[in-house]
């Protein structure tokens, strides 16, 4: 006889009410719906739908989140003084959001994303903020991978924090293959794989396509 295990999750109260109404209309209990989802995901080795992990783009949820890593050589009182100076330089402008209704799409690279996350220099950081807040910035998975590499190797940001911040960044910037970038960010925070390898693992989960690799760690999570 198969052994049974319990799976517990926490969700927003309003979301639960909507889910209860939907499942009732489908003739399912919440537990039956969850069991079907888990079983189908395991059978197909992928999610049975394309997840939309972000409600909007063009926000500012990630702006300046890594500000205190911008000058890693400063410590103690020096860092506190530098942070205070940066706050005075940028002033209240950082809290202003400008939306351009019909703005043309603009491709941004890792330098724009780094200035946005680190808020390290007043002028380029403010420009990066305005561009991303307008909703017209677009980036690609390879740019996300390079940004992650620079944050870890150049700024010594912990992997767990990078994963969290990159997921927030994917809410602000329109990433091509955004669902993959978001899932890769979550995977990156919990293992020692490169972000590029996490992108491959994320695509494996989302598409169900098999992965051939000689990387043992990647092979273990894509079986």
C-alpha angles and dihedrals in degrees: 000000000000117000117237127222132195123238118196126190136177121218138169113283094234091049090052091053091051091047092050091053092047095048091046090054089051092049094247134123117227091251091051091050092051092048091051091050094050094045094048092047092051094046094050094034089227139071109280090231140027106266121227101208095172130061097197147003130215094054128127103229094126099041112128094351091136096039095126091056093057094091105031093172091067118087138177116343092002092059092045090052092047092050090050091051092050090052091052092048096052095037122175093329091091090069094055118099121200118195120197108201100202101021116153117246112265122197112225128198134209093278091062092046092048094051088048094051098038099038084206104148121036101225103040092038091051091048091049090049093051093047095049094041089054090065094232098104117109127185136178134229092253089057090051090051092051091047090053092049092052093047092052100039102030103033101026094231112169115252093237091055092045090054092051094046095045089054089053090047090055087060091055102039126052102239120192104240088014096173089058093049092050094048091045089054090055092048092047092056092058106044144032098253122120116257089249090057089047089054089055091048091048091052089049090056096044099043103027091227113147120246125222113200142145089215103107095201092051091045091054094057097040100051 
